[in-house]
Amino acid sequence: MQKKKKWNPSKKRELRAAYLFTIPSFVGFLVFVFIPIIWVIIISFQKYNVFTTATTFVGWDNYRQILTNSRSLVALKNTLWYTVLCALGNTGMGLILAVLVDDVLPHKLSVFFRSIYFFPSLVGLTFVAIIWQAFFQTDAGVINYYLTRIGIAKIGWLSSQTFSKISVLILDIWKNMGMSMLLILAGLQNVDRGIIEAAEIDGASAFQRFLKVIIPLASPQIFFVMIMNVTGALRIYESISVLTNGGPGDSSRSLVMLIAEKGFTSFDYGAASALSVLLLILISIVTFIQFVGSRKWVHYE
Amino acid sequence: MNKKITLFGKKIKISTILLTIIMLILAFLVIAPFLWVFSASLRPYSEATSLPPKWLPPRFSQWNLKYFQKLFSKSIPFFTFMFNSLKMSTVITLGMVFHGTLAGYAYAKFEFPGKKIMFALMMVAMMVPVQVTIVALFKIMTILKVTNTSWAVTLPSIFGASCPGLAGAFGIFMMRQFFLSIPREMNEAAAIDGAGPIRTFITIMVPMAKSMIASLAIIVFTFSWNDYFTTFIMINKTERLSLPVGILSIKQPYATGDNVVFAAVVLSIIPVLLVFLIGQKWIIKSMTHVGVKG
């Protein structure tokens, strides 16, 4: 039975089918994903001359340039700011919403609220950013209107260096918390009901049950959602581009905005690629944390 | 908090009522921008932007359709954008569903040399978003001579670039998860009946995966409909832009004294709303599925 297994005709047919099925996607993957990753790393060590269209190898020059350039350092700082706050905000709001819609109310009502909270996640960021831009206007904006009604002075949401990032953050959380809710909810619903009921019988209050039982049990899922939000926030772009276009000054500019600007406005491919590699490193760190984290949690399940 | 009051002839906990009120307020905050833009698109400019904000549209007899009519006029290429978006999203969806189903099945059911390394490579690269590779991707498109055409967007997107955070192998991953859940006996039974692997796939497996394929199609279509970045970088001709990028070009010339852009936003969101209302169960189920297994 064992011998010559590789050569029996049905195995051969399977092999042929296997490669027939996987080659199209793998070739596409190589050309449009894998090779670009390698190539970006190569370009980051080159200098491109717009006039002569010649490329020369320049070693670490591009990296030295971006790491000493105040604009890219500001963009890096802003990106980390967005990453931490968007990830915490989205995951936190997602968790709160998930608990609220986890069948505390009658099932139909819960499903109704789930759909509403989730809907913004499906709508294109540019479309909703146009609406929020109107909301954030200093004099004609809806938000400042309600703030002045309760006695708070008008805020330059898009025109002040302090608030430009906060406006982007608000839009991001409003847009993405529903997705986090949905994913955390899936984790909560996988939690064994029996354990929660046992805690209830033992006299744990709703808040205690939430903090001591539900959160620890759903923590692998919450961790996954957090990672997803971190990687999402690292490439933040559209919302800033519509709301503030990076300004005022560079106060809300992100790494990806700078990549697009360097690469496709000033055609400094080398610097743009070095910034891309910087982003790649950040994403790799997060991916590594996810890998280690999910391994750790496998034992608990 | 466990006190009960009688409402509509039913005993209801006070905490339930409080919770419902909180959730209604949150729900209003979530849908307020949509209400506002719908209301604003139907009012004359001065009225739409005046304060206090008008959350509800005017009475039907007073609807101001001027801005919607403008979108139909030749001066704004809104429907060109919409057609481009429709075309690009359809191509991306068909492409990804096609290769995703094939490869997902192969990675789930076949044993072949190189399987592990191919799959692992794709899963790792899945974490790298298109924003990282865009400079090189642009060069590849220049070599393929497709910059400024929709191919520059659809080709990379078919292989996952437009699905946020899941570059590379989104469709493959999702379909593989599904086919893994089909018991092996199914394949063995088909093999005993004399069906080859390709026939088994087409006549037995694809029909079983129908609802999963539909979910994948809905997700990919929605993401590519909304995609901004790839189109923004790759296409530099107004008449070839997709909706999310094109809509910003409507915005600029009409920034003052005109809310035609709000009408454009309304028309851009409506297809997503329809897809959501029709396919909501599928969408929510498959999003969660990907999330849990991811």
XYZ file of C-alpha atoms in Angstrom:
595
model
C 0.000 0.000 0.000
C 2.718 2.415 1.016
C 5.129 1.987 -1.835
C 5.020 4.217 -4.891
C 2.186 6.232 -3.393
C 3.357 9.264 -5.306
C 2.910 7.623 -8.648
C -0.582 6.221 -8.489
C -2.832 7.878 -11.069
C -5.320 9.445 -8.672
C -2.498 11.062 -6.731
C -1.092 12.405 -9.952
C -4.445 13.850 -10.897
C -4.705 15.470 -7.487
C -1.270 17.035 -7.855
C -2.152 18.413 -11.259
C -5.381 19.890 -9.910
C -3.578 21.317 -6.880
C -1.124 23.295 -8.976
C -3.780 24.285 -11.482
C -5.832 25.719 -8.612
C -3.045 27.459 -6.705
C -0.865 28.832 -9.497
C -3.143 31.739 -10.563
C -3.352 33.213 -7.082
C 0.266 32.492 -6.277
C 1.561 34.207 -9.411
C -0.707 37.179 -8.682
C 0.568 37.207 -5.127
C 4.198 37.165 -6.259
C 3.769 39.942 -8.815
C 1.491 42.294 -6.882
C 2.378 41.642 -3.246
C 5.634 39.789 -2.727
C 7.895 41.367 -5.356
C 6.687 44.900 -4.441
C 7.695 44.284 -0.800
C 11.212 43.242 -1.823
C 11.430 46.000 -4.396
C 10.428 48.739 -1.964
C 13.265 47.631 0.294
C 15.681 47.850 -2.646
C 14.420 51.275 -3.759
C 14.865 52.560 -0.219
C 18.635 52.238 -0.745
C 18.564 54.103 -4.063
C 18.337 57.680 -5.192
C 16.216 58.496 -8.223
C 17.096 61.507 -10.338
C 13.937 62.996 -11.846
C 15.807 64.742 -14.653
C 18.168 62.025 -15.816
C 15.873 59.204 -14.610
C 19.022 57.470 -13.377
C 19.052 55.502 -10.141
C 22.125 55.215 -7.973
C 22.818 53.136 -4.903
C 23.185 55.444 -1.910
C 23.355 53.069 1.053
C 21.618 54.325 4.189
C 21.307 57.905 2.907
C 17.507 57.849 2.552
C 17.133 56.472 6.043
C 19.513 59.048 7.453
C 17.518 61.695 5.645
C 14.104 60.641 6.923
C 15.305 60.010 10.458
C 16.825 63.468 10.744
C 14.064 65.269 8.864
C 11.669 66.991 11.245
C 8.671 66.474 8.941
C 8.991 62.727 8.842
C 9.602 62.605 12.575
C 6.406 64.597 13.120
C 4.554 62.234 10.773
C 5.946 59.267 12.664
C 4.930 60.779 15.986
C 1.440 61.549 14.674
C 1.093 58.021 13.324
C 2.005 56.542 16.704
C -0.456 58.942 18.365
C -3.226 57.776 16.015
C -2.243 54.162 16.463
C -2.403 54.168 20.248
C -5.571 56.248 20.547
C -7.477 54.774 17.604
C -6.686 51.260 18.780
C -7.671 51.953 22.385
C -10.719 53.991 21.381
C -12.022 51.525 18.820
C -11.399 48.468 20.957
C -12.825 50.144 24.059
C -15.939 51.421 22.320
C -16.250 48.106 20.503
C -16.174 46.279 23.822
C -18.791 48.567 25.389
C -21.084 48.256 22.381
C -20.557 44.499 22.212
C -21.639 44.088 25.827
C -24.650 46.349 25.220
C -25.860 44.407 22.196
C -25.070 40.960 23.593
C -28.694 39.991 24.107
C -29.210 41.970 27.293
C -32.269 43.373 25.580
C -34.784 41.206 23.723
C -33.016 39.479 20.825
C -34.720 41.399 18.017
C -33.873 44.746 19.596
C -30.236 43.687 20.059
C -29.962 42.661 16.429
C -31.460 45.988 15.384
C -28.883 47.968 17.378
C -26.076 45.738 16.112
C -26.974 46.602 12.529
C -27.096 50.325 13.234
C -23.781 50.431 15.091
C -22.122 48.328 12.415
C -23.366 50.226 9.366
C -20.697 53.008 9.255
C -17.996 50.322 8.926
C -19.343 49.464 5.510
C -19.502 52.973 4.105
C -16.516 54.456 2.299
C -14.354 56.686 4.441
C -14.242 59.486 1.854
C -18.041 59.693 1.740
C -18.479 60.047 5.473
C -15.409 62.255 5.880
C -17.124 64.823 3.629
C -20.063 64.880 6.056
C -17.833 65.135 9.113
C -15.875 67.931 7.516
C -19.122 69.925 7.487
C -19.768 68.940 11.113
C -16.313 70.099 12.212
C -16.565 73.616 10.699
C -15.729 76.250 13.274
C -18.584 78.675 12.630
C -21.139 76.743 10.609
C -20.441 73.311 12.083
C -22.956 71.202 13.937
C -20.592 70.198 16.741
C -19.615 73.731 17.719
C -23.281 74.707 17.574
C -24.146 72.210 20.310
C -20.978 73.049 22.278
C -21.866 76.749 22.398
C -25.404 75.803 23.428
C -24.011 74.168 26.563
C -21.639 77.054 27.173
C -18.371 75.768 25.727
C -16.367 78.078 23.470
C -16.057 77.217 19.782
C -13.226 74.867 18.914
C -11.171 75.060 15.732
C -11.588 71.357 15.037
C -9.856 71.456 11.674
C -7.981 74.738 11.941
C -6.102 74.358 15.206
C -2.934 72.316 15.599
C -4.163 70.898 18.902
C -7.504 69.633 17.643
C -6.804 68.482 14.085
C -5.659 65.041 15.234
C -8.552 64.748 17.669
C -11.031 65.373 14.842
C -9.442 62.579 12.828
C -9.616 60.339 15.895
C -13.321 61.066 16.444
C -14.123 60.228 12.836
C -12.055 57.060 13.021
C -13.762 55.792 16.162
C -17.226 56.689 14.885
C -16.497 54.840 11.660
C -14.752 51.725 12.941
C -16.123 50.937 16.402
C -18.959 48.906 14.877
C -16.526 46.497 13.276
C -14.718 46.026 16.588
C -18.103 45.517 18.257
C -19.031 42.767 15.830
C -15.759 40.889 16.260
C -15.713 41.211 20.060
C -19.360 40.166 20.145
C -18.409 36.952 18.371
C -15.870 36.361 21.133
C -18.409 37.092 23.869
C -20.901 34.686 22.355
C -18.291 31.957 22.362
C -17.916 32.392 26.117
C -19.559 29.536 27.964
C -22.920 30.772 29.294
C -22.679 28.321 32.178
C -19.682 30.113 33.679
C -21.473 33.463 33.588
C -24.600 31.991 35.152
C -22.512 30.341 37.849
C -20.974 33.727 38.684
C -24.436 35.215 38.813
C -25.596 32.553 41.267
C -22.500 33.235 43.382
C -23.774 36.775 43.730
C -21.422 38.626 41.380
C -22.926 41.911 40.215
C -23.288 42.664 36.528
C -20.197 44.869 36.657
C -18.144 42.245 38.477
C -19.258 39.556 36.035
C -18.179 41.795 33.192
C -14.780 42.634 34.658
C -13.834 39.325 36.270
C -15.484 36.735 34.054
C -16.442 37.979 30.610
C -13.363 40.066 29.812
C -10.789 37.417 30.753
C -12.677 34.731 28.837
C -13.051 36.888 25.746
C -9.529 38.273 25.978
C -8.067 36.362 22.996
C -10.726 37.921 20.791
C -10.254 41.377 22.317
C -6.523 41.010 21.714
C -7.129 40.108 18.081
C -9.402 43.130 17.606
C -6.794 45.362 19.227
C -4.139 44.126 16.790
C -6.502 44.654 13.875
C -7.129 48.214 15.008
C -3.425 48.873 15.465
C -2.547 47.711 11.954
C -5.504 49.677 10.619
C -4.449 52.872 12.353
C -0.823 52.538 11.222
C -1.938 53.133 7.634
C -4.402 55.926 8.410
C -4.764 58.162 5.375
C -8.134 58.942 3.749
C -9.798 60.573 6.713
C -6.889 62.960 7.240
C -6.638 63.686 3.565
C -10.291 64.776 3.380
C -10.598 66.476 6.768
C -7.381 68.458 7.132
C -5.085 67.376 4.302
C -2.436 66.870 6.944
C -2.674 70.357 8.335
C -2.682 72.829 9.790
C 1.054 72.718 9.192
C 1.960 69.052 9.587
C -0.046 68.705 12.776
C -2.235 65.837 11.559
C -0.037 64.349 8.798
C 0.510 60.596 8.941
C 3.312 58.428 7.590
C 1.228 57.198 4.672
C 0.371 60.769 3.699
C 4.067 61.565 3.633
C 4.779 58.431 1.585
C 2.194 59.511 -0.999
C 3.549 63.060 -1.027
C 7.237 62.119 -1.338
C 6.592 59.368 -3.849
C 4.009 60.924 -6.092
C 4.302 64.697 -5.710
C 8.040 65.245 -5.339
C 9.026 61.905 -6.959
C 11.567 61.195 -4.252
C 11.084 57.440 -4.558
C 14.028 56.683 -2.285
C 12.717 58.655 0.672
C 9.150 57.416 0.079
C 10.394 53.837 0.098
C 12.465 54.370 3.223
C 9.316 55.652 4.929
C 7.448 52.598 3.588
C 10.071 50.309 5.085
C 9.708 52.163 8.384
C 5.975 51.443 8.226
C 6.728 47.846 7.279
C 8.927 47.498 10.364
C 6.188 48.874 12.609
C 3.677 46.457 11.080
C 6.110 43.559 11.457
C 6.555 44.336 15.142
C 2.799 44.285 15.626
C 2.470 41.065 13.638
C 5.175 39.481 15.742
C 3.383 40.509 18.934
C 0.194 39.014 17.528
C 1.988 35.792 16.667
C 3.495 35.454 20.137
C 0.230 36.491 21.804
C -1.969 34.076 19.924
C 0.464 31.239 20.628
C 0.307 32.005 24.304
C -3.465 31.915 24.283
C -3.767 28.611 22.491
C -2.794 26.899 25.750
C -5.634 28.449 27.660
C -8.328 27.130 25.365
C -32.336 48.204 39.412
C -34.493 45.114 39.278
C -37.701 47.011 39.904
C -40.329 46.468 37.298
C -42.909 48.808 35.850
C -45.811 48.027 33.594
C -45.597 49.292 30.056
C -47.866 48.320 27.162
C -49.388 45.709 29.460
C -46.000 44.036 30.034
C -43.783 44.077 33.085
C -40.409 45.499 32.131
C -37.314 46.021 34.254
C -36.346 49.655 34.755
C -32.744 48.757 33.932
C -33.913 47.466 30.562
C -35.588 50.782 29.837
C -32.512 52.771 30.870
C -30.319 50.583 28.723
C -32.617 51.007 25.754
C -32.473 54.775 26.146
C -28.656 54.759 26.252
C -28.546 52.579 23.176
C -31.009 54.809 21.348
C -28.818 57.839 22.055
C -25.757 55.974 20.783
C -27.732 54.864 17.736
C -28.640 58.459 17.020
C -24.973 59.527 17.243
C -24.077 56.767 14.816
C -26.698 57.593 12.207
C -26.802 61.378 12.720
C -24.293 62.119 9.912
C -26.381 60.080 7.463
C -29.609 61.793 8.512
C -27.967 65.179 8.199
C -26.476 64.612 4.763
C -29.774 63.289 3.430
C -31.612 66.281 4.822
C -28.953 68.726 3.561
C -28.972 67.288 0.051
C -32.675 68.079 -0.245
C -32.486 71.703 0.901
C -31.204 74.903 -0.691
C -27.627 75.658 0.357
C -28.344 78.469 2.809
C -30.993 76.412 4.561
C -28.942 73.227 4.655
C -25.959 74.840 6.329
C -27.902 77.104 8.671
C -28.020 76.376 12.382
C -29.605 74.737 14.307
C -28.953 71.684 12.150
C -31.901 70.099 10.433
C -31.734 66.363 11.070
C -34.888 65.456 9.231
C -35.576 66.030 5.548
C -38.196 68.634 4.623
C -41.733 67.606 3.757
C -41.895 65.706 0.486
C -43.611 68.565 -1.342
C -40.699 70.853 -0.469
C -37.873 68.606 -1.574
C -35.238 70.526 -3.439
C -33.923 68.190 -6.116
C -31.738 70.787 -7.817
C -28.493 69.179 -6.634
C -29.500 65.713 -7.712
C -30.428 67.103 -11.126
C -27.008 68.732 -11.320
C -25.412 65.337 -10.835
C -27.236 64.144 -13.936
C -26.068 67.124 -15.985
C -22.997 66.946 -18.177
C -20.983 69.404 -16.085
C -20.270 66.860 -13.364
C -19.009 63.407 -14.337
C -20.716 61.802 -11.343
C -22.215 58.906 -13.266
C -18.924 58.317 -15.044
C -17.358 57.872 -11.605
C -20.184 55.608 -10.548
C -19.858 53.508 -13.696
C -16.063 53.262 -13.215
C -16.559 52.171 -9.628
C -19.132 49.602 -10.648
C -16.862 48.253 -13.366
C -13.753 48.101 -11.184
C -15.546 46.589 -8.196
C -17.175 43.944 -10.384
C -13.876 42.929 -11.985
C -12.136 42.806 -8.597
C -14.955 40.774 -7.041
C -15.113 38.242 -9.885
C -11.348 37.903 -9.944
C -10.955 37.409 -6.238
C -13.882 35.015 -5.901
C -12.523 32.963 -8.796
C -8.928 32.535 -7.668
C -9.875 32.575 -3.979
C -12.279 29.657 -4.332
C -9.821 27.624 -6.396
C -6.835 28.217 -4.148
C -8.832 28.045 -0.923
C -10.059 24.607 -1.958
C -6.607 23.396 -2.934
C -5.024 24.550 0.333
C -7.811 22.906 2.306
C -8.098 19.593 0.515
C -4.985 18.713 -1.484
C -1.540 17.607 -0.370
C 1.247 18.816 -2.624
C 4.917 19.752 -2.394
C 5.333 23.446 -1.588
C 1.862 23.779 -0.062
C 3.039 24.779 3.390
C 5.577 27.346 2.263
C 3.259 28.896 -0.335
C 0.452 29.265 2.155
C 2.667 30.549 4.959
C 4.242 33.127 2.662
C 0.832 34.443 1.680
C -0.415 34.584 5.247
C 2.597 36.599 6.378
C 2.340 38.970 3.433
C -1.352 39.364 4.242
C -0.306 41.734 6.992
C 1.455 44.107 4.606
C -0.954 46.761 3.335
C -0.780 48.289 -0.129
C 0.356 51.583 1.415
C 3.736 50.010 2.132
C 4.327 48.673 -1.341
C 2.743 51.463 -3.351
C 5.980 52.903 -4.766
C 7.089 49.549 -6.160
C 3.564 48.666 -7.223
C 3.434 51.867 -9.218
C 6.668 50.906 -10.960
C 5.295 47.473 -11.780
C 2.217 49.107 -13.290
C 4.492 51.323 -15.360
C 6.327 48.239 -16.644
C 3.001 46.569 -17.464
C 2.001 49.861 -19.164
C -1.319 50.051 -17.332
C -0.968 53.210 -15.230
C -3.925 55.536 -15.619
C -6.177 52.636 -16.567
C -8.515 50.727 -14.322
C -6.212 47.688 -14.591
C -3.692 49.471 -12.371
C -6.291 49.262 -9.612
C -8.085 46.024 -10.401
C -5.027 43.801 -10.912
C -3.439 44.366 -7.488
C -6.862 44.526 -5.822
C -7.891 41.127 -7.189
C -5.026 39.777 -5.121
C -6.227 41.510 -2.008
C -4.768 44.982 -1.941
C -8.101 46.741 -1.494
C -9.239 44.719 1.494
C -7.977 46.705 4.460
C -5.370 44.898 6.463
C -5.727 41.724 4.496
C -3.550 42.254 1.471
C -2.682 39.219 -0.550
C -4.787 36.361 0.528
C -8.078 37.466 1.999
C -10.352 35.467 -0.302
C -8.122 32.412 -0.216
C -8.061 32.421 3.580
C -11.818 32.759 3.872
C -12.578 29.985 1.377
C -9.953 27.679 2.864
C -11.606 28.035 6.281
C -14.894 27.018 4.724
C -13.590 24.004 2.808
C -11.712 22.778 5.882
C -15.086 22.426 7.592
C -16.342 20.003 4.927
C -15.621 16.435 6.070
C -13.022 14.444 4.154
C -15.511 11.600 3.617
C -17.267 13.810 1.111
C -14.188 13.790 -1.125
C -13.573 10.094 -0.588
C -17.156 9.258 -1.555
C -16.797 11.302 -4.729
C -13.490 9.598 -5.514
C -15.069 6.152 -5.107
C -17.780 7.190 -7.540
C -14.977 7.817 -10.008
C -15.052 11.606 -10.010
C -11.696 13.284 -10.548
C -10.571 16.130 -8.274
C -11.633 18.841 -10.695
C -15.063 17.331 -11.283
C -15.562 16.853 -7.545
C -14.728 20.506 -7.051
C -17.090 21.814 -9.708
C -20.073 19.545 -9.216
C -20.013 18.974 -5.441
C -17.875 21.519 -3.624
C -18.747 24.775 -5.392
C -22.505 24.275 -4.948
C -21.918 23.586 -1.245
C -19.864 26.766 -0.909
C -22.492 28.973 -2.557
C -23.400 31.028 0.481
C -19.756 31.434 1.477
C -18.937 32.605 -2.044
C -21.807 35.084 -1.843
C -20.479 36.434 1.461
C -16.996 36.796 0.054
C -18.385 38.575 -3.007
C -20.367 41.024 -0.875
C -17.395 41.854 1.336
C -14.942 42.270 -1.532
C -17.427 44.343 -3.513
C -18.071 46.686 -0.591
C -14.387 47.151 0.152
C -13.462 47.795 -3.455
C -16.424 50.151 -3.876
C -14.999 52.192 -1.008
C -11.313 51.897 -1.876
C -9.581 55.220 -2.165
C -5.832 54.878 -1.899
C -4.977 52.648 -4.856
C -7.134 54.611 -7.291
C -5.851 57.911 -5.970
C -2.245 56.921 -6.679
C -2.688 54.930 -9.874
C -5.201 56.982 -11.854
C -4.624 60.568 -12.777
C -7.352 61.134 -15.358
C -10.616 62.582 -14.074
C -12.812 60.554 -16.425
C -11.309 57.285 -15.204
C -11.592 57.897 -11.470
C -13.710 55.797 -9.170
C -16.388 57.316 -6.962
C -14.464 57.789 -3.690
C -11.693 59.684 -5.465
C -13.873 61.393 -8.044
C -16.293 62.735 -5.463
C -13.503 64.892 -4.054
C -13.019 66.477 -7.442
C -16.707 67.412 -7.403
C -16.165 68.958 -4.036
C -13.398 71.364 -4.925
C -14.970 73.556 -7.637
C -18.278 73.677 -5.826
C -16.995 74.201 -2.321
C -18.818 77.452 -1.866
C -22.495 78.080 -2.148
C -23.424 74.666 -3.417
C -24.128 71.370 -1.756
C -24.144 69.203 -4.835
C -21.440 67.166 -3.107
C -23.957 66.153 -0.419
C -26.284 64.826 -3.102
C -23.298 62.913 -4.485
C -22.553 61.489 -1.037
C -26.162 60.362 -0.671
C -26.143 58.591 -4.035
C -22.777 56.973 -3.221
C -23.982 55.600 0.090
C -27.321 54.261 -1.169
C -25.841 51.229 -3.008
C -23.976 50.222 0.163
C -27.145 50.691 2.201
C -29.102 48.471 -0.209
C -26.423 45.775 -0.179
C -26.407 45.963 3.613
C -30.187 45.713 3.952
C -30.351 42.741 1.591
C -27.214 40.895 2.637
C -26.899 41.952 6.256
C -27.154 38.446 7.697
C -24.459 37.166 5.353
C -22.225 40.140 5.901
C -22.381 39.989 9.674
C -21.930 36.234 9.739
C -18.945 36.141 7.435
C -17.242 39.190 8.976
C -17.490 37.469 12.335
C -16.324 34.204 10.843
C -13.212 35.810 9.396
C -12.670 37.654 12.654
C -12.948 34.648 14.920
C -10.783 32.425 12.798
C -8.385 35.193 11.871
